[in-house]
Amino acid sequence: MNYLTGLPAQVQIALLILLIAFTGILFSMVILLLYRLVMYRRNKRERICINTIQALLAKEVVLNEQLHRGTPVKAVVLDIAAFKAIPLHKKWCRQLLVAQLIEYRHLLSGKTAELLRKLYVELGLYRQARSFINSARPGHIAAGLHELCEMAMPADKDRLLMLAQHTDRNVMEMARCACVRLLREPLVFLKEVQKPLLPWEKLELLRLLSLRNDVCLPEFSGFMNEAYHHSVISLSMRAAAWFQQFEAIPALMKMLDNPEQELRAEAVNALGRLGAEVAEEILVQRYTAETMMVKIEVVKALGRIGSGRCLVFLEQELTDGEVFELRKKSARSIIQHKALAKNNIQRLTEHTIGLPHLMIVHSANPLIRN
Amino acid sequence: MATILTIDDDITMQHVISMVLKREGHDVFSAASARDAMDCLARFHYDLVLVDMMLPNTNGLEIIGAIKQKWPYDTPAIIVVSALGNEKNVQDSFDMGADDFLRKPFSTSELVCRINRLLQRVTHK
């Protein structure tokens, strides 16, 4: 120590730094080794547990003899004691089993999937997921919602509606999806929507709704009014087209007067997808006064409706129009008329030159989608 | 009893299919990639191949194409198993020469029925 104090201050500082660095490295190495040891032991433990779980699921569910003989799922007696032999009171073990149940339900449908759910209920695994959705931690809520949805477990309607208003965006989106998947009235949360539904969320909600074969679809025209958030109106218009609700056509035509161009464009799109011939004349009349976004949708809708009454309009737009995108869409819409536009297509192909000719030839090529 | 090859990178899926088909008395072998599958097919004759649409570095359609090209006169019956059950995928599978298409999730009874029906048809040929 005396030797050190006799050294210059710079050397003392350098030695101190060296000492700190060496201790730090040593400490990190020990932590790293301990972490690897813990992970190794956990992996080993999980591997053994997962093999036991898979063997039990194979015997009790996938190859269930009672089910194979035609016994109804409700009457199948599961060997719950065998599952209770694995340490389900431990969090990691419960999670492993639930993950396996969810994975099997992704692969198998029908009676086997019902039996997996029965096992989940009889083991009481749903209790933790239910307590999770009542938790204050967003991560827990999301995990609980995911589990209940995947296992098709009923959930408290009021709680789900409350979560659909959650401040955490992830929880809110998951709760909206959970409402569609689990509630008897899947779209009940739409009344309370205050934050916009994102484009991908609309698609996901529609996809989930189309998977529900145990509920009656609501009339989407009921959501097309000012009382609802504009993203809900947009979703309902898309849904009306997706589920081919022709009775929504009058409500969609009313939406053409909406001040927001996005909603007008969505309404025109839905009318096109519903093949609403009654709307054709109005669409053409409003065309010149509309914004570019709506104009594009009008031209596309006329092609989808394909009655043949607007071929002259589309042809004029293709040959005399000034906007490239509109001319291209017009060409595409003319082609969509198929046999009805046979003469128009022939005439345009033979007698036009330059851009209109290129556009019609391009659109007529079935190998080119856009 | 038939010899069946399942081509799927999902171990759980392989495990489930193998369990169900073994109970029906079939011999089941598994391959996790296109290369493994082609090796298996080159070494042994299979009556039926269950192929997943999504595989690492390739897809089920390419495997069907390769099987049809390599064994044009002795092609095993082929069933495509996929969660991507849209119209285009189904049509593409049949265009490539698949004999059947099974959407995930499927019921075990549906899997067995489809395989047995296909094997019967192949045997009658």
PDB file of C-alpha atoms in Angstrom, chain A residues 54-55 57-59 62-65 68 100 103-112, chain B residues 10-16 19-21 23-24 83 103-110:
ATOM      1  CA  GLN A  54     -47.265 -34.246 -25.172  1.00  0.00           C
ATOM      2  CA  ALA A  55     -47.531 -37.881 -24.151  1.00  0.00           C
ATOM      3  CA  LEU A  57     -52.223 -35.010 -24.674  1.00  0.00           C
ATOM      4  CA  ALA A  58     -51.627 -37.772 -27.202  1.00  0.00           C
ATOM      5  CA  LYS A  59     -53.147 -40.430 -24.960  1.00  0.00           C
ATOM      6  CA  VAL A  62     -55.668 -36.881 -29.767  1.00  0.00           C
ATOM      7  CA  LEU A  63     -55.941 -40.661 -29.481  1.00  0.00           C
ATOM      8  CA  ASN A  64     -58.790 -40.658 -26.960  1.00  0.00           C
ATOM      9  CA  GLU A  65     -60.473 -44.041 -27.221  1.00  0.00           C
ATOM     10  CA  HIS A  68     -62.789 -42.567 -31.305  1.00  0.00           C
ATOM     11  CA  GLN A 100     -49.395 -26.773 -26.010  1.00  0.00           C
ATOM     12  CA  GLU A 103     -50.867 -25.013 -30.435  1.00  0.00           C
ATOM     13  CA  TYR A 104     -52.937 -28.199 -30.738  1.00  0.00           C
ATOM     14  CA  ARG A 105     -56.096 -26.122 -31.191  1.00  0.00           C
ATOM     15  CA  HIS A 106     -54.404 -24.292 -34.068  1.00  0.00           C
ATOM     16  CA  LEU A 107     -53.780 -27.612 -35.779  1.00  0.00           C
ATOM     17  CA  LEU A 108     -56.880 -29.602 -34.908  1.00  0.00           C
ATOM     18  CA  SER A 109     -60.535 -28.724 -35.135  1.00  0.00           C
ATOM     19  CA  GLY A 110     -63.779 -30.542 -34.421  1.00  0.00           C
ATOM     20  CA  LYS A 111     -64.194 -32.880 -31.476  1.00  0.00           C
ATOM     21  CA  THR A 112     -60.479 -32.946 -30.622  1.00  0.00           C
TER      22      THR A 112
ATOM     23  CA  ASP B  10     -43.622 -28.042 -37.527  1.00  0.00           C
ATOM     24  CA  ILE B  11     -42.675 -30.834 -35.119  1.00  0.00           C
ATOM     25  CA  THR B  12     -46.043 -30.756 -33.315  1.00  0.00           C
ATOM     26  CA  MET B  13     -47.846 -31.147 -36.613  1.00  0.00           C
ATOM     27  CA  GLN B  14     -45.618 -34.089 -37.592  1.00  0.00           C
ATOM     28  CA  HIS B  15     -46.228 -35.627 -34.180  1.00  0.00           C
ATOM     29  CA  VAL B  16     -50.025 -35.265 -34.363  1.00  0.00           C
ATOM     30  CA  MET B  19     -49.980 -40.466 -34.029  1.00  0.00           C
ATOM     31  CA  VAL B  20     -53.317 -40.410 -35.794  1.00  0.00           C
ATOM     32  CA  LEU B  21     -52.133 -42.324 -38.850  1.00  0.00           C
ATOM     33  CA  ARG B  23     -53.385 -45.710 -34.971  1.00  0.00           C
ATOM     34  CA  GLU B  24     -54.989 -46.428 -38.346  1.00  0.00           C
ATOM     35  CA  ALA B  83     -53.505 -22.971 -43.152  1.00  0.00           C
ATOM     36  CA  ARG B 103     -57.127 -26.906 -44.533  1.00  0.00           C
ATOM     37  CA  LYS B 104     -55.627 -26.399 -41.071  1.00  0.00           C
ATOM     38  CA  PRO B 105     -57.100 -26.736 -38.529  1.00  0.00           C
ATOM     39  CA  PHE B 106     -58.591 -30.088 -39.508  1.00  0.00           C
ATOM     40  CA  SER B 107     -60.336 -32.782 -37.540  1.00  0.00           C
ATOM     41  CA  THR B 108     -58.560 -36.092 -37.100  1.00  0.00           C
ATOM     42  CA  SER B 109     -61.526 -37.948 -38.598  1.00  0.00           C
ATOM     43  CA  GLU B 110     -61.379 -35.745 -41.698  1.00  0.00           C
TER      44      GLU B 110
END
